Amino acid sequence: MFGFKLLLLLLWQLFYLSSARPAIENHSTRLLERHGVKRVDFRLASQEEGLYYTELDTAMRDILLQVRNLSQQSVLTQFDWIRARNVEAGRMQLPVLQSARFPCDLSAGRSPAIPNDVRQLRPGDIDIVATCGDSSNSGTGILGLGELDAYVEYRGYAYTGGGFETWRTALTLPNILKLYNPGLYGYAAGHSLGADVNVSRFNLAEPMLNIQDLPFQAHVLVERFRRDPRVNLREHWKLLSIQVGANDLCSELCHAPSPEHFLRVVARQLHETFRILKEHVPRLLINFIVHPDIDELLSLLARIPPKCAQRMPYFCSCYNSYNNRTLYDAAKRFLHLQLSIAALPEFRSADFAIVTHGILRNISSLWSEQRFMDRHFFANDCIHYSQLGHAVLAKQLWNNMVGQADLTSVEEWRKPFKHFQCPTLSSPYLRTESDVF
């Protein structure tokens, strides 16, 4: 039945394309134009430097959304069975007994009065949580068992922006923050596409997203904030987690007109993203989770099991291109470019801060068992993290927010509740200083 519905949707889209209807000016089109993405006629020849979309993108957008949603809803009808299979495979965190207490003292988690300075922000002072970025944040494939559900978005389990279940069965940053502030809002309440605002809320992450797409996400986030009556834009403290960059290295850099062109676009779009957020979102703390150095990424990909390695040209088409010294050097500069933009003085004020987190450093050794990656921490596709992997990342991000994550002990790092750090009476505030790389 699913295949039949998909066929009907594709046939309908072919008819739509052949009818040559005039383009419709919609909200997305206006947002794209606002941050400099131009509409052009489709042709195979390369465009001059810039950001573009064509009538093919416009026409296919709705059909792809319908196909994704149909796949999402079809798979989620079997959620309990899928979850049970992941438990059997050891890809879910072990549940914490109801008799066990949360590792931290929650009594001093919220300030007596709303702080005016981001440097005096406690975990319980966060009222709104939001997420931008790629498939790591949208929860893509977390419980995936095969090809059909490999791209289903288990958004409620995403470590940065998922709030499904509780910390006892799904450790995520929002599920931790909910303990300090039960009124926390903005996390994904379940598993859905980002377009389903009633479920995804302020988790806007999208699969295959690149840094050049971030300004668009920033515009959408600002509008969702403004339209939601539960958000007091001026008074509420907001925490935004951004993780992006893997797709830039795996799918963009080697296909760009030149490495310099790629780096210019990244610099412009990342700066524009932070500018939009600082200009339109007061009282904002940003977790900027950067991907590791290119050497770490290549080392991790080299440990992918043989059954997944054959997919490498699909999910990381640039993998073999880094033998080219020019591309390799550009990938090295890519990391430092992100760090330098996030550290600009213009993005630091009493009510705005960007904290760069290096929790993904050493991933090739920490996620590995002997010479191959440990499959318990990865979904069936070998690319995305499992729920257990997301739980470990949630702990690491939390530790880095309240102290500084210790990556020296592999065994402690790999267990969700080992070496779990907490705010203290002498150090109750969230960090506002970035990691040193």
Short mmCIF file of C-alpha atoms in Angstrom, two decimals:
data_model
loop_
_atom_site.label_atom_id
_atom_site.label_comp_id
_atom_site.label_asym_id
_atom_site.label_seq_id
_atom_site.Cartn_x
_atom_site.Cartn_y
_atom_site.Cartn_z
CA MET A 1 0.00 0.00 0.00
CA PHE A 2 2.84 2.40 0.84
CA GLY A 3 4.49 1.74 -2.53
CA PHE A 4 1.19 2.31 -4.37
CA LYS A 5 0.64 5.66 -2.63
CA LEU A 6 4.20 6.69 -3.41
CA LEU A 7 3.69 5.82 -7.09
CA LEU A 8 0.52 7.93 -7.22
CA LEU A 9 2.34 10.89 -5.70
CA LEU A 10 5.17 10.62 -8.22
CA LEU A 11 2.76 10.36 -11.15
CA TRP A 12 0.92 13.41 -9.89
CA GLN A 13 4.19 15.30 -9.68
CA LEU A 14 5.14 14.38 -13.25
CA PHE A 15 1.80 15.76 -14.41
CA TYR A 16 2.44 18.91 -12.38
CA LEU A 17 5.84 19.45 -13.98
CA SER A 18 4.49 18.86 -17.49
CA SER A 19 1.70 21.40 -17.04
CA ALA A 20 4.21 24.30 -16.89
CA ARG A 21 2.22 26.29 -14.37
CA PRO A 22 3.55 29.67 -13.30
CA ALA A 23 5.59 29.69 -10.10
CA ILE A 24 3.71 30.52 -6.93
CA GLU A 25 5.08 33.21 -4.66
CA ASN A 26 4.89 31.75 -1.15
CA HIS A 27 6.35 32.39 2.28
CA SER A 28 9.41 30.20 1.71
CA THR A 29 10.15 32.01 -1.55
CA ARG A 30 10.11 35.37 0.23
CA LEU A 31 12.39 34.07 2.99
CA LEU A 32 14.86 32.75 0.43
CA GLU A 33 14.93 36.08 -1.37
CA ARG A 34 15.43 37.88 1.93
CA HIS A 35 18.81 36.24 2.49
CA GLY A 36 19.99 36.38 -1.09
CA VAL A 37 18.99 33.06 -2.67
CA LYS A 38 18.03 33.75 -6.29
CA ARG A 39 15.54 31.92 -8.50
CA VAL A 40 16.97 30.96 -11.91
CA ASP A 41 16.00 28.68 -14.78
CA PHE A 42 17.30 25.14 -14.43
CA ARG A 43 20.30 24.21 -16.56
CA LEU A 44 23.17 21.78 -16.19
CA ALA A 45 25.88 24.40 -16.66
CA SER A 46 27.38 25.89 -13.50
CA GLN A 47 26.09 29.22 -12.22
CA GLU A 48 28.33 32.09 -11.30
CA GLU A 49 29.13 32.43 -7.61
CA GLY A 50 26.00 32.72 -5.50
CA LEU A 51 23.08 30.78 -4.03
CA TYR A 52 20.28 29.68 -6.35
CA TYR A 53 17.17 27.57 -6.67
CA THR A 54 15.18 26.61 -9.77
CA GLU A 55 11.64 25.72 -10.78
CA LEU A 56 12.64 22.08 -10.25
CA ASP A 57 13.31 22.79 -6.57
CA THR A 58 10.01 24.63 -6.22
CA ALA A 59 7.98 21.95 -7.99
CA MET A 60 9.55 19.04 -6.14
CA ARG A 61 9.40 20.57 -2.66
CA ASP A 62 5.79 19.69 -1.93
CA ILE A 63 5.97 16.19 -3.36
CA LEU A 64 9.12 15.37 -1.39
CA LEU A 65 7.50 16.65 1.78
CA GLN A 66 4.47 14.44 1.17
CA VAL A 67 6.63 11.40 0.46
CA ARG A 68 8.70 11.99 3.59
CA ASN A 69 5.61 12.46 5.74
CA LEU A 70 3.94 9.35 4.31
CA SER A 71 7.05 7.30 5.05
CA GLN A 72 7.30 8.82 8.55
CA GLN A 73 3.72 8.05 9.51
CA SER A 74 3.77 4.57 7.99
CA VAL A 75 6.84 3.51 9.96
CA LEU A 76 5.71 5.09 13.25
CA THR A 77 2.60 2.88 13.33
CA GLN A 78 5.08 0.14 14.30
CA PHE A 79 7.01 2.28 16.80
CA ASP A 80 6.74 -0.09 19.79
CA TRP A 81 7.99 -3.04 17.75
CA ILE A 82 10.84 -0.99 16.26
CA ARG A 83 11.86 0.28 19.69
CA ALA A 84 11.87 -3.27 21.09
CA ARG A 85 14.18 -4.43 18.29
CA ASN A 86 16.60 -1.63 19.13
CA VAL A 87 16.54 -2.63 22.79
CA GLU A 88 17.46 -6.19 21.77
CA ALA A 89 20.31 -4.85 19.62
CA GLY A 90 21.72 -2.84 22.55
CA ARG A 91 21.16 0.51 20.83
CA MET A 92 18.95 1.99 23.57
CA GLN A 93 20.12 3.30 26.93
CA LEU A 94 19.31 1.09 29.88
CA PRO A 95 16.26 2.52 31.70
CA VAL A 96 16.87 4.15 35.08
CA LEU A 97 14.71 2.74 37.87
CA GLN A 98 12.01 4.97 39.35
CA SER A 99 13.65 4.55 42.76
CA ALA A 100 16.89 6.12 41.49
CA ARG A 101 17.43 9.86 41.78
CA PHE A 102 18.79 12.18 39.12
CA PRO A 103 22.57 12.59 39.65
CA CYS A 104 22.37 16.34 40.38
CA ASP A 105 20.84 18.42 43.16
CA LEU A 106 17.99 20.38 41.54
CA SER A 107 17.29 22.78 44.41
CA ALA A 108 19.41 25.69 43.17
CA GLY A 109 18.79 25.28 39.47
CA ARG A 110 16.76 28.47 38.92
CA SER A 111 17.69 32.01 39.93
CA PRO A 112 15.51 33.84 42.49
CA ALA A 113 15.05 36.62 39.92
CA ILE A 114 15.41 36.53 36.14
CA PRO A 115 19.06 37.36 35.40
CA ASN A 116 19.93 40.18 33.02
CA ASP A 117 23.37 38.85 32.13
CA VAL A 118 24.03 35.65 30.17
CA ARG A 119 27.03 35.02 32.41
CA GLN A 120 24.68 34.58 35.38
CA LEU A 121 22.40 32.05 33.70
CA ARG A 122 21.51 28.88 35.58
CA PRO A 123 20.03 25.74 33.97
CA GLY A 124 16.57 26.45 35.37
CA ASP A 125 16.58 29.96 33.91
CA ILE A 126 16.21 28.52 30.40
CA ASP A 127 12.53 28.83 29.43
CA ILE A 128 12.79 28.10 25.70
CA VAL A 129 14.95 25.51 23.96
CA ALA A 130 15.51 25.37 20.19
CA THR A 131 17.60 23.47 17.66
CA CYS A 132 18.97 24.16 14.19
CA GLY A 133 21.19 21.97 12.09
CA ASP A 134 21.32 18.70 10.21
CA SER A 135 20.25 15.08 10.61
CA SER A 136 22.10 14.66 13.90
CA ASN A 137 19.60 17.09 15.41
CA SER A 138 16.51 15.93 13.51
CA GLY A 139 16.95 12.41 14.87
CA THR A 140 17.24 10.84 11.43
CA GLY A 141 17.53 7.07 11.49
CA ILE A 142 17.98 6.73 15.26
CA LEU A 143 15.84 3.58 15.43
CA GLY A 144 16.22 2.63 11.78
CA LEU A 145 16.21 -1.11 11.08
CA GLY A 146 16.28 -1.19 7.28
CA GLU A 147 16.14 0.85 4.11
CA LEU A 148 12.50 1.92 4.53
CA ASP A 149 12.95 3.61 7.90
CA ALA A 150 16.59 4.70 7.57
CA TYR A 151 15.47 8.30 7.03
CA VAL A 152 12.56 8.45 9.46
CA GLU A 153 13.11 11.33 11.89
CA TYR A 154 12.97 10.25 15.52
CA ARG A 155 13.16 13.91 16.50
CA GLY A 156 12.00 13.37 20.06
CA TYR A 157 15.18 11.41 20.80
CA ALA A 158 17.61 13.96 19.32
CA TYR A 159 20.14 14.86 22.00
CA THR A 160 20.03 18.62 21.42
CA GLY A 161 16.31 19.20 20.91
CA GLY A 162 14.26 16.11 21.72
CA GLY A 163 11.97 15.91 24.74
CA PHE A 164 10.20 12.59 24.17
CA GLU A 165 9.80 10.38 27.28
CA THR A 166 12.05 11.36 30.23
CA TRP A 167 15.72 11.25 31.18
CA ARG A 168 15.17 7.77 32.62
CA THR A 169 14.64 6.24 29.17
CA ALA A 170 15.87 8.95 26.79
CA LEU A 171 18.64 11.20 28.04
CA THR A 172 18.56 14.43 26.03
CA LEU A 173 19.50 17.99 26.87
CA PRO A 174 15.83 19.11 27.08
CA ASN A 175 14.96 16.12 29.28
CA ILE A 176 17.70 17.25 31.67
CA LEU A 177 16.63 20.90 31.60
CA LYS A 178 12.99 19.93 32.24
CA LEU A 179 14.06 18.77 35.69
CA TYR A 180 15.34 22.25 36.52
CA ASN A 181 12.42 24.04 34.86
CA PRO A 182 9.26 21.93 34.41
CA GLY A 183 7.84 24.76 32.28
CA LEU A 184 10.54 24.36 29.62
CA TYR A 185 9.13 24.68 26.10
CA GLY A 186 10.32 24.29 22.53
CA TYR A 187 11.71 20.76 22.40
CA ALA A 188 10.28 18.19 19.99
CA ALA A 189 7.45 16.48 21.84
CA GLY A 190 7.52 13.41 19.60
CA HIS A 191 8.82 12.03 16.33
CA SER A 192 7.89 14.13 13.30
CA LEU A 193 9.20 16.14 10.39
CA GLY A 194 10.38 19.65 11.15
CA ALA A 195 7.41 21.03 9.18
CA ASP A 196 4.99 19.61 11.78
CA VAL A 197 5.23 22.59 14.12
CA ASN A 198 2.81 21.11 16.67
CA VAL A 199 5.27 18.28 17.38
CA SER A 200 8.67 19.59 16.30
CA ARG A 201 8.06 23.02 17.88
CA PHE A 202 11.45 24.77 17.77
CA ASN A 203 13.51 21.79 16.64
CA LEU A 204 14.00 22.92 13.04
CA ALA A 205 16.83 20.56 12.09
CA GLU A 206 16.69 19.06 8.60
CA PRO A 207 18.58 16.14 7.00
CA MET A 208 21.32 17.09 4.53
CA LEU A 209 21.46 20.67 5.79
CA ASN A 210 24.63 22.67 5.08
CA ILE A 211 25.95 25.86 6.62
CA GLN A 212 24.71 27.81 3.60
CA ASP A 213 21.15 26.85 4.66
CA LEU A 214 21.46 28.20 8.21
CA PRO A 215 20.26 31.78 7.52
CA PHE A 216 16.98 30.37 6.22
CA GLN A 217 16.58 28.29 9.39
CA ALA A 218 17.37 31.34 11.49
CA HIS A 219 14.60 33.32 9.76
CA VAL A 220 12.13 30.46 10.30
CA LEU A 221 13.10 30.17 13.96
CA VAL A 222 12.60 33.90 14.55
CA GLU A 223 9.14 33.73 12.98
CA ARG A 224 8.15 30.67 15.01
CA PHE A 225 9.24 32.49 18.16
CA ARG A 226 7.18 35.54 17.23
CA ARG A 227 4.04 33.58 16.33
CA ASP A 228 3.98 31.29 19.37
CA PRO A 229 1.95 32.82 22.24
CA ARG A 230 3.93 30.77 24.77
CA VAL A 231 7.11 32.68 23.95
CA ASN A 232 7.89 36.00 25.59
CA LEU A 233 10.57 37.07 23.15
CA ARG A 234 11.87 39.89 25.32
CA GLU A 235 11.78 38.23 28.76
CA HIS A 236 12.40 34.51 28.25
CA TRP A 237 15.95 33.19 28.18
CA LYS A 238 16.41 30.95 25.15
CA LEU A 239 18.94 28.19 24.48
CA LEU A 240 19.65 27.35 20.83
CA SER A 241 21.82 24.36 19.88
CA ILE A 242 23.34 24.32 16.39
CA GLN A 243 25.21 21.35 14.93
CA VAL A 244 26.16 21.45 11.28
CA GLY A 245 29.18 20.88 9.06
CA ALA A 246 29.33 17.16 8.26
CA ASN A 247 27.43 17.57 5.00
CA ASP A 248 29.65 20.49 4.02
CA LEU A 249 32.72 18.25 4.25
CA CYS A 250 31.09 15.13 2.83
CA SER A 251 28.95 16.54 0.04
CA GLU A 252 29.84 20.16 -0.73
CA LEU A 253 33.51 21.06 -0.56
CA CYS A 254 34.74 18.70 -3.29
CA HIS A 255 31.90 19.75 -5.64
CA ALA A 256 32.25 23.52 -5.14
CA PRO A 257 33.56 25.65 -8.05
CA SER A 258 36.72 26.07 -5.97
CA PRO A 259 37.78 25.64 -2.33
CA GLU A 260 38.01 29.42 -1.97
CA HIS A 261 34.45 29.80 -3.25
CA PHE A 262 33.27 27.21 -0.72
CA LEU A 263 35.00 28.96 2.20
CA ARG A 264 33.67 32.38 1.15
CA VAL A 265 30.09 31.06 1.08
CA VAL A 266 30.49 29.34 4.46
CA ALA A 267 31.93 32.48 6.06
CA ARG A 268 29.21 34.72 4.65
CA GLN A 269 26.32 32.43 5.57
CA LEU A 270 27.53 31.60 9.07
CA HIS A 271 28.14 35.27 9.86
CA GLU A 272 24.69 36.12 8.50
CA THR A 273 23.09 33.43 10.66
CA PHE A 274 24.59 34.78 13.86
CA ARG A 275 23.75 38.35 12.82
CA ILE A 276 20.07 37.46 12.29
CA LEU A 277 19.86 35.75 15.65
CA LYS A 278 21.60 38.54 17.57
CA GLU A 279 19.48 41.22 15.92
CA HIS A 280 16.11 39.53 16.41
CA VAL A 281 16.39 37.22 19.45
CA PRO A 282 17.22 38.87 22.77
CA ARG A 283 18.38 36.77 25.72
CA LEU A 284 19.90 33.99 23.66
CA LEU A 285 22.65 31.50 24.51
CA ILE A 286 23.89 29.43 21.56
CA ASN A 287 25.51 26.00 21.82
CA PHE A 288 27.58 25.85 18.62
CA ILE A 289 28.66 22.21 18.25
CA VAL A 290 31.36 22.06 15.61
CA HIS A 291 32.38 18.94 13.75
CA PRO A 292 35.89 17.68 14.35
CA ASP A 293 38.99 18.25 12.35
CA ILE A 294 38.96 16.56 8.93
CA ASP A 295 41.50 13.99 10.16
CA GLU A 296 39.07 12.83 12.85
CA LEU A 297 36.21 12.56 10.37
CA LEU A 298 38.28 10.55 7.90
CA SER A 299 39.51 8.28 10.69
CA LEU A 300 35.94 7.55 11.80
CA LEU A 301 34.75 6.85 8.26
CA ALA A 302 37.67 4.46 7.79
CA ARG A 303 36.27 2.34 10.64
CA ILE A 304 32.84 1.84 9.11
CA PRO A 305 32.00 -1.89 8.85
CA PRO A 306 32.36 -3.42 5.38
CA LYS A 307 28.59 -3.81 4.92
CA CYS A 308 28.19 -0.04 5.22
CA ALA A 309 31.38 1.01 3.45
CA GLN A 310 29.82 0.27 0.07
CA ARG A 311 27.42 3.17 0.69
CA MET A 312 30.29 5.63 1.15
CA PRO A 313 29.93 7.22 -2.32
CA TYR A 314 26.30 7.99 -1.46
CA PHE A 315 26.56 9.51 2.00
CA CYS A 316 30.07 11.00 1.72
CA SER A 317 30.92 11.50 -1.92
CA CYS A 318 33.90 13.69 -1.01
CA TYR A 319 35.59 10.99 1.10
CA ASN A 320 38.24 10.04 -1.44
CA SER A 321 38.79 13.63 -2.56
CA TYR A 322 40.85 14.60 0.47
CA ASN A 323 43.92 12.95 -1.04
CA ASN A 324 44.00 16.23 -2.96
CA ARG A 325 46.16 18.56 -0.87
CA THR A 326 44.23 21.68 -1.85
CA LEU A 327 40.90 20.21 -0.70
CA TYR A 328 42.49 18.79 2.44
CA ASP A 329 43.90 22.20 3.39
CA ALA A 330 40.51 23.82 2.73
CA ALA A 331 38.87 21.29 5.05
CA LYS A 332 41.40 22.21 7.74
CA ARG A 333 40.58 25.89 7.27
CA PHE A 334 36.85 25.10 7.41
CA LEU A 335 37.03 24.28 11.14
CA HIS A 336 39.08 27.34 12.06
CA LEU A 337 36.84 29.59 9.98
CA GLN A 338 33.81 28.50 12.04
CA LEU A 339 35.66 29.04 15.31
CA SER A 340 36.84 32.52 14.34
CA ILE A 341 33.37 33.71 13.28
CA ALA A 342 31.73 32.40 16.46
CA ALA A 343 34.38 34.23 18.51
CA LEU A 344 33.88 37.65 16.92
CA PRO A 345 33.33 40.41 19.53
CA GLU A 346 30.17 41.56 17.74
CA PHE A 347 28.51 38.31 18.84
CA ARG A 348 29.14 38.85 22.53
CA SER A 349 26.94 41.00 24.77
CA ALA A 350 25.12 40.87 28.09
CA ASP A 351 22.16 39.04 26.57
CA PHE A 352 23.84 37.07 23.76
CA ALA A 353 26.66 34.54 23.67
CA ILE A 354 27.95 31.80 21.37
CA VAL A 355 29.69 28.91 23.10
CA THR A 356 31.66 26.64 20.79
CA HIS A 357 31.65 23.02 21.96
CA GLY A 358 34.24 20.43 20.99
CA ILE A 359 32.39 17.38 22.29
CA LEU A 360 32.86 15.59 18.95
CA ARG A 361 36.64 15.57 19.24
CA ASN A 362 38.30 12.13 19.43
CA ILE A 363 35.18 10.51 18.00
CA SER A 364 37.12 7.97 15.96
CA SER A 365 38.57 6.30 19.06
CA LEU A 366 35.74 6.95 21.49
CA TRP A 367 33.07 5.42 19.25
CA SER A 368 35.21 2.48 18.20
CA GLU A 369 35.67 -1.07 19.39
CA GLN A 370 39.02 -2.42 18.22
CA ARG A 371 39.33 -1.51 14.53
CA PHE A 372 35.63 -0.97 13.70
CA MET A 373 33.06 1.44 15.12
CA ASP A 374 30.97 0.09 17.98
CA ARG A 375 27.57 -0.52 16.41
CA HIS A 376 25.75 -0.03 19.73
CA PHE A 377 26.29 3.72 19.37
CA PHE A 378 25.21 3.90 15.74
CA ALA A 379 21.98 3.27 13.89
CA ASN A 380 21.68 0.46 11.41
CA ASP A 381 22.90 2.70 8.57
CA CYS A 382 26.31 3.19 10.30
CA ILE A 383 26.00 6.95 9.70
CA HIS A 384 23.58 8.30 12.27
CA TYR A 385 23.75 7.83 16.02
CA SER A 386 21.55 5.32 17.83
CA GLN A 387 19.45 6.37 20.81
CA LEU A 388 22.30 5.19 23.06
CA GLY A 389 24.70 7.35 21.06
CA HIS A 390 22.40 10.34 21.47
CA ALA A 391 22.19 9.72 25.23
CA VAL A 392 25.99 9.76 25.50
CA LEU A 393 26.19 12.96 23.46
CA ALA A 394 23.52 14.55 25.67
CA LYS A 395 25.66 13.83 28.72
CA GLN A 396 28.75 15.24 27.04
CA LEU A 397 26.99 18.43 25.96
CA TRP A 398 25.49 18.88 29.43
CA ASN A 399 28.89 18.30 31.07
CA ASN A 400 30.44 20.86 28.76
CA MET A 401 27.72 23.39 29.57
CA VAL A 402 28.16 23.18 33.35
CA GLY A 403 31.88 22.42 33.49
CA GLN A 404 34.09 20.91 30.87
CA ALA A 405 33.67 17.44 29.40
CA ASP A 406 36.46 15.01 30.18
CA LEU A 407 37.32 13.02 27.06
CA THR A 408 40.31 11.23 28.56
CA SER A 409 38.55 8.12 29.84
CA VAL A 410 36.94 6.17 27.02
CA GLU A 411 34.86 3.90 29.25
CA GLU A 412 33.41 6.80 31.26
CA TRP A 413 32.70 8.74 28.09
CA ARG A 414 30.74 5.85 26.57
CA LYS A 415 28.26 5.44 29.44
CA PRO A 416 25.36 7.94 29.74
CA PHE A 417 25.47 8.33 33.52
CA LYS A 418 29.17 7.86 34.26
CA HIS A 419 31.17 10.99 35.03
CA PHE A 420 27.97 13.06 35.03
CA GLN A 421 28.76 16.66 36.02
CA CYS A 422 26.46 18.99 37.95
CA PRO A 423 26.17 22.69 38.78
CA THR A 424 27.27 23.47 42.32
CA LEU A 425 26.53 26.24 44.81
CA SER A 426 29.99 27.66 44.16
CA SER A 427 29.65 27.28 40.37
CA PRO A 428 25.93 27.41 39.51
CA TYR A 429 26.09 29.10 36.11
CA LEU A 430 26.19 27.78 32.55
CA ARG A 431 29.50 28.24 30.76
CA THR A 432 29.77 31.16 28.36
CA GLU A 433 33.38 30.58 27.31
CA SER A 434 34.14 28.41 24.29
CA ASP A 435 36.34 25.34 24.21
CA VAL A 436 39.93 25.80 23.11
CA PHE A 437 40.83 23.82 19.98
#
